[in-house]
Short mmCIF file of C-alpha atoms in Angstrom, two decimals:
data_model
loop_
_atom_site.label_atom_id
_atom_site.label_comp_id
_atom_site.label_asym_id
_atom_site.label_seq_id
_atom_site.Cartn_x
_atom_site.Cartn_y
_atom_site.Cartn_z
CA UNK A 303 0.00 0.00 0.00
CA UNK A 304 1.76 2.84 -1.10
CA UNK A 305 2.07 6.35 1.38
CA UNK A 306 -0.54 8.44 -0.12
CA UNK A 307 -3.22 5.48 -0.39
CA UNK A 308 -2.64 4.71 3.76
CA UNK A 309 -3.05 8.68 4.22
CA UNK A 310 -6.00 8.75 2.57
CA UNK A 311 -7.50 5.74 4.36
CA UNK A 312 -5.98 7.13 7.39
CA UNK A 313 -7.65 10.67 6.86
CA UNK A 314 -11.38 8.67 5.81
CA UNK A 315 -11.11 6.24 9.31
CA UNK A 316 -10.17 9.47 11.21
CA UNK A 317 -12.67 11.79 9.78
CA UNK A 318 -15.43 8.99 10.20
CA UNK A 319 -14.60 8.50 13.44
CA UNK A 320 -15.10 12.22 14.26
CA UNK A 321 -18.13 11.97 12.74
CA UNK A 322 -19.70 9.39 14.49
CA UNK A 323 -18.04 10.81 17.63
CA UNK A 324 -19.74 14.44 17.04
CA UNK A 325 -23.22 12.99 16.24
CA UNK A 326 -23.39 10.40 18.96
CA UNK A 327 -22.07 12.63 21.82
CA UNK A 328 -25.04 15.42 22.02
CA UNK A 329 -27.76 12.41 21.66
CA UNK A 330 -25.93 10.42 25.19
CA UNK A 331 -25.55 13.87 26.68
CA UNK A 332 -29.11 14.23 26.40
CA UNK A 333 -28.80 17.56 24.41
CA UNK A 334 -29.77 18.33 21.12
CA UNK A 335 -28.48 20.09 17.99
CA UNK A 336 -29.79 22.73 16.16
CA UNK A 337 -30.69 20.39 13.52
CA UNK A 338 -31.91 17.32 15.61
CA UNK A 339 -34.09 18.32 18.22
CA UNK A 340 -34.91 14.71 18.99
CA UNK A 341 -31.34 13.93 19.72
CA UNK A 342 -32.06 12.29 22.66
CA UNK A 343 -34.28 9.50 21.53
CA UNK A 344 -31.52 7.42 20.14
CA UNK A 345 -30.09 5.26 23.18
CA UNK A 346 -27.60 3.07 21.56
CA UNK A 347 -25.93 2.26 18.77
CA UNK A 348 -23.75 -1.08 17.40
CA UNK A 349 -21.74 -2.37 14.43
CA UNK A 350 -19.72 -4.67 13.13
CA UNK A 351 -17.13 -3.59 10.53
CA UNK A 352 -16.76 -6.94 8.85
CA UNK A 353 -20.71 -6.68 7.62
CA UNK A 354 -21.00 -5.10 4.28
CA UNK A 355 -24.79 -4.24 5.01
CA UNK A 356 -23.42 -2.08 8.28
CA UNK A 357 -20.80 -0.93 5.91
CA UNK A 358 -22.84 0.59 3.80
CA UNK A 359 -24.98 2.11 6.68
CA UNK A 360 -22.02 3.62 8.54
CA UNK A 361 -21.13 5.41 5.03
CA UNK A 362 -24.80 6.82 4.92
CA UNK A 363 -25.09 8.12 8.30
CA UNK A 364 -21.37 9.83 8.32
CA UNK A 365 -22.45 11.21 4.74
CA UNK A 366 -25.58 12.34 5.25
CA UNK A 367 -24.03 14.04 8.65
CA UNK A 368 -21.39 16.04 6.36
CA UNK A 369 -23.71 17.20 3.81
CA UNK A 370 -26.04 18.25 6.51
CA UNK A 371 -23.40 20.03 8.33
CA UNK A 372 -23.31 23.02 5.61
CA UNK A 373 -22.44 25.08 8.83
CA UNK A 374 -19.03 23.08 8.77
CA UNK A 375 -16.07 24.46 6.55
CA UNK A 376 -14.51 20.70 7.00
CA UNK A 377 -17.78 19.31 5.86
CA UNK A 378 -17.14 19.26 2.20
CA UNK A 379 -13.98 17.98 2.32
CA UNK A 380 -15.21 15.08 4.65
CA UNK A 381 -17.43 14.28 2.27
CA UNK A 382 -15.09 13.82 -0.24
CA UNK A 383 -12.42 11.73 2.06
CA UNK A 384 -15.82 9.82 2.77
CA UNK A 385 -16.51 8.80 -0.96
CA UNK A 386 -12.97 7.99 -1.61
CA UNK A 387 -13.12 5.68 1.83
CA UNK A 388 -16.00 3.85 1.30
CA UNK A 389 -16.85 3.59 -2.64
CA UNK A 390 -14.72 1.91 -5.28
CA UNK A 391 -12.79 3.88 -8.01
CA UNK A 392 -15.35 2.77 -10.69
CA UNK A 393 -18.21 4.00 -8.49
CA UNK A 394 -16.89 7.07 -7.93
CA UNK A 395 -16.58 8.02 -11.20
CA UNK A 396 -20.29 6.96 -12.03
CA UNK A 397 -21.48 9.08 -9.21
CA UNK A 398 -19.58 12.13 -10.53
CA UNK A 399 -20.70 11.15 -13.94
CA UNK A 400 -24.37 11.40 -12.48
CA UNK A 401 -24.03 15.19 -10.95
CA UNK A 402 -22.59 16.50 -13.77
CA UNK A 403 -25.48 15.14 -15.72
CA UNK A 404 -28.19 16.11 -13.40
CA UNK A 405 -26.73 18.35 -10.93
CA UNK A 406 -27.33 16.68 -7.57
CA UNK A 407 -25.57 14.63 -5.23
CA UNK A 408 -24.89 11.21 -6.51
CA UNK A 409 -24.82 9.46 -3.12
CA UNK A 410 -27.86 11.00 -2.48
CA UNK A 411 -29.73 11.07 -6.01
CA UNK A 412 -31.31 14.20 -4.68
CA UNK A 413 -30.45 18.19 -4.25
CA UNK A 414 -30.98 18.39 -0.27
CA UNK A 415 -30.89 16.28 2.16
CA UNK A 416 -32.42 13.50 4.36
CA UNK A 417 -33.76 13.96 7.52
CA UNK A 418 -33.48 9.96 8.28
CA UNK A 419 -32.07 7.04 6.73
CA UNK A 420 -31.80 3.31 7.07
CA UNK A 421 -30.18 0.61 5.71
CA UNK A 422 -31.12 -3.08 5.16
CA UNK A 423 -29.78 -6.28 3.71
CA UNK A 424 -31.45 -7.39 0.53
CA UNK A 425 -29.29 -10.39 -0.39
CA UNK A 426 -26.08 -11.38 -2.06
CA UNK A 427 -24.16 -13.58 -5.09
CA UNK A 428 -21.14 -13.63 -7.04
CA UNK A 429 -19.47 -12.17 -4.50
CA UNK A 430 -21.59 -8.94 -3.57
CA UNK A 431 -24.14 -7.60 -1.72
CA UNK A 432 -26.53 -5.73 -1.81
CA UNK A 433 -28.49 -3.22 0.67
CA UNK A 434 -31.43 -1.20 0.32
CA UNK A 435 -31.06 2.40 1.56
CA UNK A 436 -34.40 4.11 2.52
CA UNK A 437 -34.30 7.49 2.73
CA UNK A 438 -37.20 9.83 4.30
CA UNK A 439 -36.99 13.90 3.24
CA UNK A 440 -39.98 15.28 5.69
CA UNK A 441 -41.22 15.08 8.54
CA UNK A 442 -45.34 14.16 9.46
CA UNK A 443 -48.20 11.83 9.16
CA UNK A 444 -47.06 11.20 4.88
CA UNK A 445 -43.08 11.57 4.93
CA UNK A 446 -41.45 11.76 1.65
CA UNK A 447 -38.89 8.53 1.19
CA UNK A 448 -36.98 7.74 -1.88
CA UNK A 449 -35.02 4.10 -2.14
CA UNK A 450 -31.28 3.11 -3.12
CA UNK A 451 -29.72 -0.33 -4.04
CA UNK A 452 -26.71 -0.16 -3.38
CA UNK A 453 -23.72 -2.98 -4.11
CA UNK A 454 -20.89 -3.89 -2.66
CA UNK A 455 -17.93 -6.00 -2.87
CA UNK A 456 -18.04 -8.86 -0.21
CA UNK A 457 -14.35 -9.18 -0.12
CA UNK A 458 -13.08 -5.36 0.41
CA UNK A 459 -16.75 -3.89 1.38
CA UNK A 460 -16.03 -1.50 -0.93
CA UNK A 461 -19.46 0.23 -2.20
CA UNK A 462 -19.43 -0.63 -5.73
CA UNK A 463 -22.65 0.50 -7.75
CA UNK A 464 -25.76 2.32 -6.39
CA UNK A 465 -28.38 3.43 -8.07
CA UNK A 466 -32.29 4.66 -7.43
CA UNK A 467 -34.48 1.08 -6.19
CA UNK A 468 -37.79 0.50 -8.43
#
């Protein structure tokens, strides 16, 4: 692994980390953020780095918290370190491919962002799998949610394709 690849990686686990760190701490002081007034409600949290599902899940929820954070001068470039992290080469150029084309995010398919996301399984073969992001825009009784399948590579977790779910 050559010096600027483990910086990079080095930079993504660090600035993921921080990430997680910063949104997790006001929810277990019991405090909440100017965007998350409900902070509080989430009591715990677990993962497991080796499951490509969770994988996929912890890139969501560090992504969505960096595109979010438009408060944040070291937001963008998170972002960024983020994608280069978590998605392959390939992928990254057909998500930059896609917001030149249709000017939005291409993680996000969208030009704003989520209020809430999840992740689940959906299966896997020929050595990927595949998760199902759901991703809910409003608030209320009728939220708006759009859907993402994403792929990945079983063998580095390595996001590999995603694209809107039919």
């Amino acid at each position: 692994m050559s010096v600027h690849n483990r910086k990079v990686l080095l930079t993504a686990v660090a600035l993921t980390g921080g990430l997680t760190l910063a949104a997790v701490t006001p929810a277990l002081a019991g405090t909440g953020t100017a965007h998350t007034p409900r902070a509080a409600a989430v009591s715990s949290a677990q993962g497991d780095p080796r499951n490509a599902a969770q994988h996929v899940a912890d890139f969501y929820g560090a992504y969505i918290d960096a595109v979010w954070a438009t408060d944040d001068k070291s937001a963008g470039p998170a972002a960024k370190a983020l994608r280069g992290f978590y998605l392959t080469a390939a992928a990254q150029k057909k998500v930059a491919a896609f917001e030149k084309k249709e000017h939005a995010d291409g993680i996000l398919f969208a030009q704003s962002v989520p209020v809430k996301w999840q992740v689940a399984y959906t299966g896997s073969g020929a050595g990927h799998a595949t998760s199902r992001v759901t991703l809910t825009w409003s608030d209320g009784k009728h939220p708006e949610i759009s859907r993402i399948d994403v792929q990945s590579d079983l063998k580095t977790l390595k996001i590999t394709d995603l694209k809107p779910a039919r």
